Amino acid sequence: MAGKETFRGQVAGQKLHVVWHEKPGADLLHSLWASLPGGAICSAFQAPRFVECFFQEMAPAACDTFGVLAAYRTGLQDPIALLPLIRFRKGPVRIASTPDLGVADQNGPVLSEALANEGDETVQAVISAMIEAIPGADVVDIKKLHVSIGSAHNPFFVHPNASPESSSLFLETDALLAAGVKSGISI
């Protein structure tokens, strides 16, 4: 059963609406990706086959709901961006995220080639409208953001609400060995 909710707003002087496709089937998923003007720009973890498998196998048991947000310019039939999402609970908090649950290595939206060519400012405006349109979530928590998705900049990576999750540190081998000798622990 697929549900739809619509958010309306304005982006870069053009009217935009975002539609929530709840629990979409395989046909709708493939149709949405195929209808992106110029083709889809996405990581392998936002490709329709991955999303389809994730929605069929993992999401029903682990999530309250799942679906795809699709951003459209008013009056046009083809979406300009997609955002596959899951929603789950941690206690009373409803968390929206990309299909991950520990199996995706890279997350981001799905952009049409046409939108990506319009520039970062327009892409950011569309993504912000999509984030505002996420239904029924208290927190948006999207991890594993890389600087690019396919041939485009990942707009989540530079989003004003994004923050570093962690940093990588290293110890020199000599320092590790010296610490192990002092503590009596084998490293």
Short mmCIF file of N, CA and C in Angstrom, two decimals:
data_model
loop_
_atom_site.label_atom_id
_atom_site.label_comp_id
_atom_site.label_asym_id
_atom_site.label_seq_id
_atom_site.Cartn_x
_atom_site.Cartn_y
_atom_site.Cartn_z
N MET A 1 0.84 -1.18 0.00
CA MET A 1 0.00 0.00 0.00
C MET A 1 0.88 1.24 0.00
N ALA A 2 0.79 2.05 -1.00
CA ALA A 2 1.62 3.24 -1.10
C ALA A 2 0.82 4.45 -0.67
N GLY A 3 1.43 5.29 0.18
CA GLY A 3 0.79 6.51 0.62
C GLY A 3 1.50 7.70 0.02
N LYS A 4 0.79 8.83 -0.05
CA LYS A 4 1.40 10.04 -0.59
C LYS A 4 1.05 11.21 0.31
N GLU A 5 2.04 12.01 0.63
CA GLU A 5 1.86 13.28 1.29
C GLU A 5 2.62 14.29 0.46
N THR A 6 2.13 15.52 0.41
CA THR A 6 2.77 16.52 -0.43
C THR A 6 3.18 17.75 0.38
N PHE A 7 4.38 18.26 0.12
CA PHE A 7 4.89 19.50 0.68
C PHE A 7 5.05 20.45 -0.49
N ARG A 8 4.64 21.70 -0.31
CA ARG A 8 4.78 22.69 -1.38
C ARG A 8 5.64 23.85 -0.88
N GLY A 9 6.48 24.36 -1.76
CA GLY A 9 7.34 25.48 -1.41
C GLY A 9 7.88 26.12 -2.67
N GLN A 10 8.87 26.98 -2.51
CA GLN A 10 9.46 27.66 -3.65
C GLN A 10 10.97 27.54 -3.56
N VAL A 11 11.61 27.20 -4.67
CA VAL A 11 13.06 27.04 -4.73
C VAL A 11 13.58 27.81 -5.93
N ALA A 12 14.54 28.67 -5.67
CA ALA A 12 15.19 29.44 -6.73
C ALA A 12 14.17 30.10 -7.66
N GLY A 13 13.12 30.67 -7.04
CA GLY A 13 12.11 31.38 -7.81
C GLY A 13 11.11 30.48 -8.52
N GLN A 14 11.24 29.18 -8.37
CA GLN A 14 10.31 28.25 -9.03
C GLN A 14 9.53 27.49 -7.97
N LYS A 15 8.28 27.24 -8.26
CA LYS A 15 7.46 26.47 -7.33
C LYS A 15 7.91 25.02 -7.34
N LEU A 16 7.93 24.43 -6.17
CA LEU A 16 8.41 23.07 -5.99
C LEU A 16 7.43 22.34 -5.10
N HIS A 17 7.21 21.09 -5.39
CA HIS A 17 6.47 20.26 -4.44
C HIS A 17 7.21 18.94 -4.25
N VAL A 18 7.12 18.43 -3.04
CA VAL A 18 7.80 17.21 -2.66
C VAL A 18 6.72 16.20 -2.27
N VAL A 19 6.79 15.03 -2.87
CA VAL A 19 5.80 13.98 -2.63
C VAL A 19 6.46 12.82 -1.90
N TRP A 20 5.80 12.34 -0.86
CA TRP A 20 6.26 11.18 -0.09
C TRP A 20 5.56 9.95 -0.65
N HIS A 21 6.34 9.02 -1.19
CA HIS A 21 5.83 7.75 -1.69
C HIS A 21 6.13 6.70 -0.62
N GLU A 22 5.13 6.37 0.19
CA GLU A 22 5.34 5.44 1.30
C GLU A 22 5.24 4.00 0.83
N LYS A 23 6.20 3.20 1.26
CA LYS A 23 6.26 1.76 0.96
C LYS A 23 6.07 1.47 -0.54
N PRO A 24 6.90 2.09 -1.38
CA PRO A 24 6.74 1.90 -2.83
C PRO A 24 7.16 0.49 -3.25
N GLY A 25 6.52 0.00 -4.28
CA GLY A 25 6.89 -1.28 -4.86
C GLY A 25 8.04 -1.11 -5.85
N ALA A 26 8.52 -2.22 -6.34
CA ALA A 26 9.66 -2.23 -7.26
C ALA A 26 9.38 -1.43 -8.53
N ASP A 27 8.17 -1.55 -9.07
CA ASP A 27 7.85 -0.83 -10.31
C ASP A 27 7.93 0.69 -10.12
N LEU A 28 7.40 1.19 -9.00
CA LEU A 28 7.45 2.62 -8.75
C LEU A 28 8.89 3.09 -8.53
N LEU A 29 9.67 2.31 -7.78
CA LEU A 29 11.08 2.68 -7.56
C LEU A 29 11.82 2.82 -8.88
N HIS A 30 11.71 1.81 -9.73
CA HIS A 30 12.43 1.85 -11.01
C HIS A 30 11.91 2.98 -11.90
N SER A 31 10.61 3.24 -11.85
CA SER A 31 10.02 4.32 -12.64
C SER A 31 10.52 5.69 -12.18
N LEU A 32 10.61 5.90 -10.86
CA LEU A 32 11.10 7.18 -10.35
C LEU A 32 12.53 7.44 -10.80
N TRP A 33 13.41 6.45 -10.64
CA TRP A 33 14.82 6.63 -11.04
C TRP A 33 14.92 6.86 -12.55
N ALA A 34 14.15 6.10 -13.33
CA ALA A 34 14.22 6.21 -14.79
C ALA A 34 13.69 7.55 -15.30
N SER A 35 12.84 8.22 -14.52
CA SER A 35 12.22 9.46 -15.00
C SER A 35 13.02 10.71 -14.65
N LEU A 36 14.15 10.57 -13.96
CA LEU A 36 14.97 11.74 -13.63
C LEU A 36 15.59 12.33 -14.90
N PRO A 37 15.33 13.62 -15.18
CA PRO A 37 15.85 14.23 -16.41
C PRO A 37 17.38 14.15 -16.52
N GLY A 38 17.86 13.56 -17.59
CA GLY A 38 19.29 13.40 -17.82
C GLY A 38 19.86 12.16 -17.16
N GLY A 39 19.06 11.45 -16.37
CA GLY A 39 19.52 10.25 -15.68
C GLY A 39 19.77 10.51 -14.20
N ALA A 40 19.98 9.43 -13.46
CA ALA A 40 20.17 9.50 -12.01
C ALA A 40 21.65 9.57 -11.65
N ILE A 41 21.97 10.46 -10.72
CA ILE A 41 23.31 10.51 -10.12
C ILE A 41 23.13 10.05 -8.68
N CYS A 42 23.76 8.92 -8.35
CA CYS A 42 23.63 8.38 -7.00
C CYS A 42 24.76 7.41 -6.72
N SER A 43 24.93 7.09 -5.46
CA SER A 43 25.89 6.06 -5.10
C SER A 43 25.22 4.70 -5.33
N ALA A 44 25.99 3.65 -5.24
CA ALA A 44 25.42 2.30 -5.39
C ALA A 44 24.38 2.01 -4.32
N PHE A 45 24.45 2.71 -3.18
CA PHE A 45 23.54 2.46 -2.08
C PHE A 45 22.24 3.26 -2.19
N GLN A 46 22.13 4.07 -3.22
CA GLN A 46 20.87 4.74 -3.52
C GLN A 46 20.37 4.34 -4.90
N ALA A 47 20.97 3.32 -5.48
CA ALA A 47 20.51 2.80 -6.77
C ALA A 47 19.21 2.04 -6.55
N PRO A 48 18.34 1.99 -7.54
CA PRO A 48 17.02 1.37 -7.32
C PRO A 48 17.08 -0.10 -6.89
N ARG A 49 18.02 -0.86 -7.40
CA ARG A 49 18.09 -2.28 -7.01
C ARG A 49 18.44 -2.44 -5.53
N PHE A 50 19.40 -1.63 -5.03
CA PHE A 50 19.74 -1.69 -3.61
C PHE A 50 18.54 -1.27 -2.76
N VAL A 51 17.92 -0.13 -3.11
CA VAL A 51 16.80 0.39 -2.35
C VAL A 51 15.65 -0.63 -2.36
N GLU A 52 15.39 -1.23 -3.51
CA GLU A 52 14.33 -2.23 -3.61
C GLU A 52 14.60 -3.41 -2.66
N CYS A 53 15.81 -3.95 -2.70
CA CYS A 53 16.15 -5.08 -1.82
C CYS A 53 16.07 -4.66 -0.35
N PHE A 54 16.58 -3.47 -0.03
CA PHE A 54 16.56 -2.99 1.35
C PHE A 54 15.11 -2.85 1.83
N PHE A 55 14.26 -2.24 1.01
CA PHE A 55 12.86 -2.04 1.38
C PHE A 55 12.11 -3.37 1.51
N GLN A 56 12.45 -4.35 0.69
CA GLN A 56 11.77 -5.66 0.76
C GLN A 56 12.26 -6.50 1.92
N GLU A 57 13.57 -6.50 2.16
CA GLU A 57 14.14 -7.44 3.11
C GLU A 57 14.41 -6.89 4.51
N MET A 58 14.95 -5.69 4.60
CA MET A 58 15.37 -5.16 5.91
C MET A 58 14.36 -4.22 6.55
N ALA A 59 13.82 -3.31 5.77
CA ALA A 59 12.98 -2.25 6.33
C ALA A 59 11.71 -2.75 7.02
N PRO A 60 10.98 -3.72 6.46
CA PRO A 60 9.74 -4.11 7.14
C PRO A 60 9.93 -4.59 8.58
N ALA A 61 11.02 -5.26 8.86
CA ALA A 61 11.25 -5.79 10.21
C ALA A 61 11.91 -4.77 11.14
N ALA A 62 12.62 -3.78 10.60
CA ALA A 62 13.42 -2.89 11.44
C ALA A 62 12.89 -1.46 11.52
N CYS A 63 11.91 -1.10 10.70
CA CYS A 63 11.49 0.29 10.60
C CYS A 63 9.99 0.44 10.80
N ASP A 64 9.59 1.64 11.26
CA ASP A 64 8.17 1.97 11.34
C ASP A 64 7.59 2.10 9.94
N THR A 65 8.34 2.79 9.09
CA THR A 65 7.91 2.97 7.71
C THR A 65 9.13 3.29 6.85
N PHE A 66 8.93 3.32 5.55
CA PHE A 66 10.00 3.61 4.60
C PHE A 66 9.36 4.13 3.33
N GLY A 67 10.16 4.83 2.54
CA GLY A 67 9.63 5.36 1.29
C GLY A 67 10.64 6.23 0.58
N VAL A 68 10.14 6.98 -0.39
CA VAL A 68 10.99 7.86 -1.19
C VAL A 68 10.32 9.22 -1.29
N LEU A 69 11.08 10.26 -0.96
CA LEU A 69 10.65 11.62 -1.22
C LEU A 69 11.06 11.95 -2.65
N ALA A 70 10.16 12.54 -3.40
CA ALA A 70 10.45 12.96 -4.78
C ALA A 70 10.13 14.44 -4.91
N ALA A 71 11.13 15.22 -5.34
CA ALA A 71 10.95 16.66 -5.54
C ALA A 71 10.63 16.93 -7.00
N TYR A 72 9.59 17.72 -7.21
CA TYR A 72 9.11 18.06 -8.55
C TYR A 72 9.01 19.57 -8.67
N ARG A 73 9.32 20.09 -9.84
CA ARG A 73 8.97 21.48 -10.15
C ARG A 73 7.49 21.46 -10.52
N THR A 74 6.74 22.40 -9.96
CA THR A 74 5.30 22.44 -10.21
C THR A 74 5.03 22.52 -11.71
N GLY A 75 4.14 21.68 -12.17
CA GLY A 75 3.77 21.64 -13.58
C GLY A 75 4.55 20.63 -14.39
N LEU A 76 5.61 20.05 -13.81
CA LEU A 76 6.40 19.05 -14.53
C LEU A 76 6.13 17.67 -13.94
N GLN A 77 6.14 16.65 -14.79
CA GLN A 77 5.81 15.30 -14.36
C GLN A 77 6.99 14.51 -13.83
N ASP A 78 8.20 14.90 -14.20
CA ASP A 78 9.37 14.14 -13.80
C ASP A 78 10.03 14.76 -12.57
N PRO A 79 10.44 13.93 -11.61
CA PRO A 79 11.11 14.47 -10.42
C PRO A 79 12.51 14.98 -10.78
N ILE A 80 13.02 15.88 -9.95
CA ILE A 80 14.37 16.39 -10.17
C ILE A 80 15.35 15.83 -9.13
N ALA A 81 14.81 15.28 -8.03
CA ALA A 81 15.64 14.67 -7.00
C ALA A 81 14.81 13.67 -6.21
N LEU A 82 15.48 12.65 -5.69
CA LEU A 82 14.82 11.62 -4.88
C LEU A 82 15.60 11.44 -3.58
N LEU A 83 14.90 11.03 -2.54
CA LEU A 83 15.55 10.74 -1.28
C LEU A 83 14.90 9.52 -0.64
N PRO A 84 15.51 8.34 -0.80
CA PRO A 84 15.00 7.15 -0.13
C PRO A 84 15.21 7.31 1.38
N LEU A 85 14.18 6.98 2.16
CA LEU A 85 14.25 7.15 3.61
C LEU A 85 13.64 5.98 4.36
N ILE A 86 14.13 5.78 5.56
CA ILE A 86 13.50 4.88 6.51
C ILE A 86 13.19 5.70 7.76
N ARG A 87 12.20 5.25 8.52
CA ARG A 87 11.93 5.88 9.81
C ARG A 87 11.80 4.78 10.85
N PHE A 88 12.52 4.95 11.95
CA PHE A 88 12.48 3.98 13.03
C PHE A 88 12.46 4.73 14.36
N ARG A 89 12.24 4.03 15.43
CA ARG A 89 12.16 4.64 16.75
C ARG A 89 13.32 4.21 17.64
N LYS A 90 13.77 5.15 18.44
CA LYS A 90 14.65 4.87 19.58
C LYS A 90 13.93 5.47 20.76
N GLY A 91 13.26 4.63 21.52
CA GLY A 91 12.39 5.12 22.59
C GLY A 91 11.26 5.92 21.96
N PRO A 92 10.99 7.11 22.48
CA PRO A 92 9.89 7.91 21.91
C PRO A 92 10.30 8.74 20.69
N VAL A 93 11.58 8.72 20.33
CA VAL A 93 12.09 9.57 19.24
C VAL A 93 11.97 8.86 17.90
N ARG A 94 11.35 9.55 16.94
CA ARG A 94 11.23 9.03 15.57
C ARG A 94 12.38 9.57 14.74
N ILE A 95 13.20 8.66 14.22
CA ILE A 95 14.41 9.03 13.49
C ILE A 95 14.24 8.68 12.02
N ALA A 96 14.52 9.66 11.16
CA ALA A 96 14.53 9.43 9.71
C ALA A 96 15.97 9.34 9.26
N SER A 97 16.24 8.40 8.37
CA SER A 97 17.59 8.22 7.84
C SER A 97 17.49 7.61 6.45
N THR A 98 18.61 7.58 5.78
CA THR A 98 18.67 6.90 4.50
C THR A 98 18.71 5.39 4.74
N PRO A 99 18.34 4.58 3.78
CA PRO A 99 18.42 3.12 3.97
C PRO A 99 19.85 2.70 4.26
N ASP A 100 20.11 2.35 5.50
CA ASP A 100 21.46 2.02 5.92
C ASP A 100 21.43 0.85 6.88
N LEU A 101 21.09 1.10 8.15
CA LEU A 101 21.08 0.07 9.20
C LEU A 101 22.37 -0.73 9.21
N GLY A 102 23.48 -0.05 8.91
CA GLY A 102 24.79 -0.67 8.97
C GLY A 102 25.25 -1.36 7.71
N VAL A 103 24.46 -1.34 6.63
CA VAL A 103 24.88 -2.05 5.41
C VAL A 103 25.33 -1.12 4.28
N ALA A 104 25.03 0.16 4.36
CA ALA A 104 25.45 1.10 3.31
C ALA A 104 26.77 1.75 3.69
N ASP A 105 27.60 2.01 2.70
CA ASP A 105 28.90 2.65 2.94
C ASP A 105 28.90 4.13 2.58
N GLN A 106 27.92 4.57 1.83
CA GLN A 106 27.89 5.95 1.35
C GLN A 106 26.44 6.37 1.19
N ASN A 107 26.09 7.51 1.77
CA ASN A 107 24.70 7.96 1.72
C ASN A 107 24.59 9.35 1.12
N GLY A 108 23.47 9.60 0.50
CA GLY A 108 23.19 10.90 -0.11
C GLY A 108 21.87 10.84 -0.85
N PRO A 109 21.45 11.94 -1.42
CA PRO A 109 20.23 11.94 -2.23
C PRO A 109 20.51 11.40 -3.63
N VAL A 110 19.47 11.24 -4.39
CA VAL A 110 19.57 10.89 -5.80
C VAL A 110 19.23 12.15 -6.58
N LEU A 111 20.15 12.62 -7.39
CA LEU A 111 19.95 13.84 -8.15
C LEU A 111 19.76 13.53 -9.62
N SER A 112 18.94 14.34 -10.28
CA SER A 112 18.89 14.23 -11.73
C SER A 112 20.11 14.95 -12.28
N GLU A 113 20.60 14.48 -13.40
CA GLU A 113 21.74 15.14 -14.06
C GLU A 113 21.38 16.60 -14.35
N ALA A 114 20.12 16.84 -14.73
CA ALA A 114 19.67 18.20 -15.05
C ALA A 114 19.78 19.11 -13.82
N LEU A 115 19.37 18.63 -12.65
CA LEU A 115 19.46 19.44 -11.43
C LEU A 115 20.92 19.68 -11.05
N ALA A 116 21.73 18.66 -11.11
CA ALA A 116 23.14 18.79 -10.75
C ALA A 116 23.84 19.85 -11.60
N ASN A 117 23.43 19.98 -12.86
CA ASN A 117 24.02 20.96 -13.75
C ASN A 117 23.57 22.39 -13.46
N GLU A 118 22.55 22.55 -12.61
CA GLU A 118 22.06 23.89 -12.29
C GLU A 118 22.90 24.60 -11.24
N GLY A 119 23.78 23.89 -10.57
CA GLY A 119 24.65 24.52 -9.59
C GLY A 119 24.31 24.16 -8.16
N ASP A 120 25.32 24.33 -7.31
CA ASP A 120 25.21 23.92 -5.91
C ASP A 120 24.12 24.67 -5.14
N GLU A 121 23.94 25.94 -5.42
CA GLU A 121 22.94 26.72 -4.68
C GLU A 121 21.53 26.19 -4.92
N THR A 122 21.20 25.91 -6.16
CA THR A 122 19.87 25.36 -6.48
C THR A 122 19.71 23.97 -5.88
N VAL A 123 20.75 23.14 -5.99
CA VAL A 123 20.69 21.79 -5.42
C VAL A 123 20.45 21.88 -3.92
N GLN A 124 21.18 22.75 -3.23
CA GLN A 124 21.01 22.90 -1.78
C GLN A 124 19.59 23.33 -1.43
N ALA A 125 19.02 24.23 -2.22
CA ALA A 125 17.65 24.68 -1.96
C ALA A 125 16.65 23.53 -2.10
N VAL A 126 16.84 22.71 -3.12
CA VAL A 126 15.95 21.55 -3.32
C VAL A 126 16.11 20.57 -2.16
N ILE A 127 17.35 20.29 -1.77
CA ILE A 127 17.60 19.35 -0.68
C ILE A 127 17.01 19.87 0.62
N SER A 128 17.15 21.17 0.90
CA SER A 128 16.57 21.74 2.11
C SER A 128 15.05 21.59 2.12
N ALA A 129 14.42 21.81 0.97
CA ALA A 129 12.97 21.62 0.86
C ALA A 129 12.60 20.16 1.12
N MET A 130 13.41 19.24 0.64
CA MET A 130 13.14 17.82 0.85
C MET A 130 13.27 17.46 2.34
N ILE A 131 14.28 17.99 2.99
CA ILE A 131 14.46 17.71 4.41
C ILE A 131 13.27 18.24 5.21
N GLU A 132 12.80 19.44 4.86
CA GLU A 132 11.61 20.01 5.52
C GLU A 132 10.38 19.14 5.31
N ALA A 133 10.33 18.43 4.20
CA ALA A 133 9.15 17.63 3.86
C ALA A 133 9.15 16.23 4.46
N ILE A 134 10.20 15.84 5.16
CA ILE A 134 10.26 14.49 5.72
C ILE A 134 9.10 14.32 6.70
N PRO A 135 8.23 13.34 6.46
CA PRO A 135 7.04 13.20 7.30
C PRO A 135 7.32 12.45 8.61
N GLY A 136 6.75 12.96 9.69
CA GLY A 136 6.71 12.25 10.96
C GLY A 136 8.05 11.92 11.60
N ALA A 137 9.04 12.80 11.48
CA ALA A 137 10.35 12.53 12.10
C ALA A 137 10.68 13.62 13.10
N ASP A 138 11.26 13.21 14.22
CA ASP A 138 11.73 14.17 15.21
C ASP A 138 13.18 14.55 14.94
N VAL A 139 13.95 13.59 14.39
CA VAL A 139 15.38 13.78 14.13
C VAL A 139 15.70 13.21 12.75
N VAL A 140 16.54 13.92 12.01
CA VAL A 140 17.07 13.41 10.75
C VAL A 140 18.53 13.07 11.03
N ASP A 141 18.87 11.78 10.90
CA ASP A 141 20.21 11.30 11.22
C ASP A 141 20.74 10.50 10.03
N ILE A 142 21.58 11.15 9.23
CA ILE A 142 22.14 10.50 8.05
C ILE A 142 23.65 10.47 8.19
N LYS A 143 24.19 9.29 8.22
CA LYS A 143 25.62 9.10 8.43
C LYS A 143 26.29 8.66 7.12
N LYS A 144 27.60 8.55 7.17
CA LYS A 144 28.42 8.07 6.05
C LYS A 144 28.27 8.95 4.81
N LEU A 145 28.47 10.25 5.03
CA LEU A 145 28.38 11.22 3.94
C LEU A 145 29.76 11.43 3.35
N HIS A 146 29.87 11.27 2.07
CA HIS A 146 31.11 11.51 1.35
C HIS A 146 30.97 12.80 0.55
N VAL A 147 32.08 13.36 0.14
CA VAL A 147 32.09 14.64 -0.54
C VAL A 147 31.35 14.61 -1.89
N SER A 148 31.30 13.44 -2.53
CA SER A 148 30.61 13.37 -3.82
C SER A 148 29.75 12.12 -3.89
N ILE A 149 28.78 12.20 -4.78
CA ILE A 149 27.96 11.04 -5.13
C ILE A 149 27.99 10.96 -6.65
N GLY A 150 28.51 9.89 -7.15
CA GLY A 150 28.67 9.78 -8.59
C GLY A 150 29.51 10.94 -9.10
N SER A 151 28.98 11.67 -10.08
CA SER A 151 29.73 12.77 -10.69
C SER A 151 29.38 14.13 -10.08
N ALA A 152 28.61 14.16 -9.00
CA ALA A 152 28.16 15.44 -8.43
C ALA A 152 28.64 15.58 -6.98
N HIS A 153 28.63 16.81 -6.50
CA HIS A 153 28.90 17.06 -5.09
C HIS A 153 27.74 16.51 -4.29
N ASN A 154 28.03 15.91 -3.13
CA ASN A 154 26.98 15.42 -2.25
C ASN A 154 26.44 16.61 -1.45
N PRO A 155 25.21 17.05 -1.71
CA PRO A 155 24.70 18.24 -1.02
C PRO A 155 24.56 18.03 0.49
N PHE A 156 24.43 16.80 0.95
CA PHE A 156 24.39 16.56 2.40
C PHE A 156 25.73 16.83 3.05
N PHE A 157 26.81 16.59 2.32
CA PHE A 157 28.16 16.77 2.88
C PHE A 157 28.41 18.22 3.28
N VAL A 158 27.85 19.16 2.52
CA VAL A 158 28.07 20.58 2.79
C VAL A 158 26.81 21.27 3.34
N HIS A 159 25.80 20.51 3.69
CA HIS A 159 24.56 21.10 4.21
C HIS A 159 24.86 21.86 5.50
N PRO A 160 24.24 23.02 5.73
CA PRO A 160 24.53 23.80 6.92
C PRO A 160 24.26 23.06 8.24
N ASN A 161 23.37 22.08 8.23
CA ASN A 161 23.08 21.34 9.46
C ASN A 161 23.94 20.09 9.62
N ALA A 162 24.84 19.84 8.69
CA ALA A 162 25.71 18.66 8.79
C ALA A 162 26.85 18.97 9.75
N SER A 163 27.27 17.93 10.45
CA SER A 163 28.42 18.08 11.34
C SER A 163 29.26 16.82 11.28
N PRO A 164 30.56 16.96 11.53
CA PRO A 164 31.43 15.78 11.49
C PRO A 164 31.01 14.77 12.56
N GLU A 165 30.97 13.52 12.15
CA GLU A 165 30.59 12.46 13.09
C GLU A 165 31.77 12.04 13.95
N SER A 166 32.94 12.01 13.35
CA SER A 166 34.13 11.62 14.09
C SER A 166 35.35 12.07 13.29
N SER A 167 36.50 11.87 13.89
CA SER A 167 37.72 12.14 13.16
C SER A 167 38.62 10.93 13.29
N SER A 168 39.54 10.79 12.40
CA SER A 168 40.46 9.65 12.43
C SER A 168 41.75 10.07 13.09
N LEU A 169 42.21 9.29 14.02
CA LEU A 169 43.47 9.53 14.70
C LEU A 169 44.36 8.32 14.47
N PHE A 170 45.65 8.51 14.64
CA PHE A 170 46.54 7.37 14.51
C PHE A 170 47.66 7.51 15.53
N LEU A 171 48.24 6.39 15.89
CA LEU A 171 49.40 6.37 16.76
C LEU A 171 50.55 5.77 15.99
N GLU A 172 51.71 6.31 16.20
CA GLU A 172 52.89 5.75 15.56
C GLU A 172 53.19 4.39 16.17
N THR A 173 53.69 3.49 15.38
CA THR A 173 53.99 2.14 15.84
C THR A 173 54.91 2.14 17.05
N ASP A 174 55.95 2.97 17.03
CA ASP A 174 56.88 3.02 18.16
C ASP A 174 56.17 3.45 19.44
N ALA A 175 55.27 4.43 19.33
CA ALA A 175 54.53 4.89 20.50
C ALA A 175 53.61 3.79 21.04
N LEU A 176 52.98 3.05 20.13
CA LEU A 176 52.12 1.93 20.54
C LEU A 176 52.93 0.87 21.29
N LEU A 177 54.07 0.50 20.73
CA LEU A 177 54.90 -0.53 21.36
C LEU A 177 55.40 -0.06 22.72
N ALA A 178 55.83 1.19 22.81
CA ALA A 178 56.29 1.73 24.10
C ALA A 178 55.17 1.73 25.12
N ALA A 179 53.96 2.07 24.72
CA ALA A 179 52.82 2.04 25.65
C ALA A 179 52.55 0.62 26.11
N GLY A 180 52.68 -0.33 25.22
CA GLY A 180 52.45 -1.73 25.57
C GLY A 180 53.49 -2.25 26.55
N VAL A 181 54.74 -1.86 26.36
CA VAL A 181 55.82 -2.31 27.25
C VAL A 181 55.59 -1.75 28.66
N LYS A 182 55.22 -0.46 28.74
CA LYS A 182 55.00 0.19 30.03
C LYS A 182 53.82 -0.45 30.77
N SER A 183 52.77 -0.81 30.04
CA SER A 183 51.57 -1.34 30.71
C SER A 183 51.61 -2.85 30.88
N GLY A 184 52.55 -3.51 30.23
CA GLY A 184 52.60 -4.97 30.31
C GLY A 184 51.60 -5.65 29.41
N ILE A 185 50.92 -4.88 28.55
CA ILE A 185 49.92 -5.44 27.63
C ILE A 185 50.57 -5.66 26.28
N SER A 186 50.27 -6.79 25.66
CA SER A 186 50.79 -7.07 24.34
C SER A 186 49.96 -6.33 23.30
N ILE A 187 50.62 -5.55 22.46
CA ILE A 187 49.91 -4.81 21.41
C ILE A 187 50.42 -5.29 20.06
#
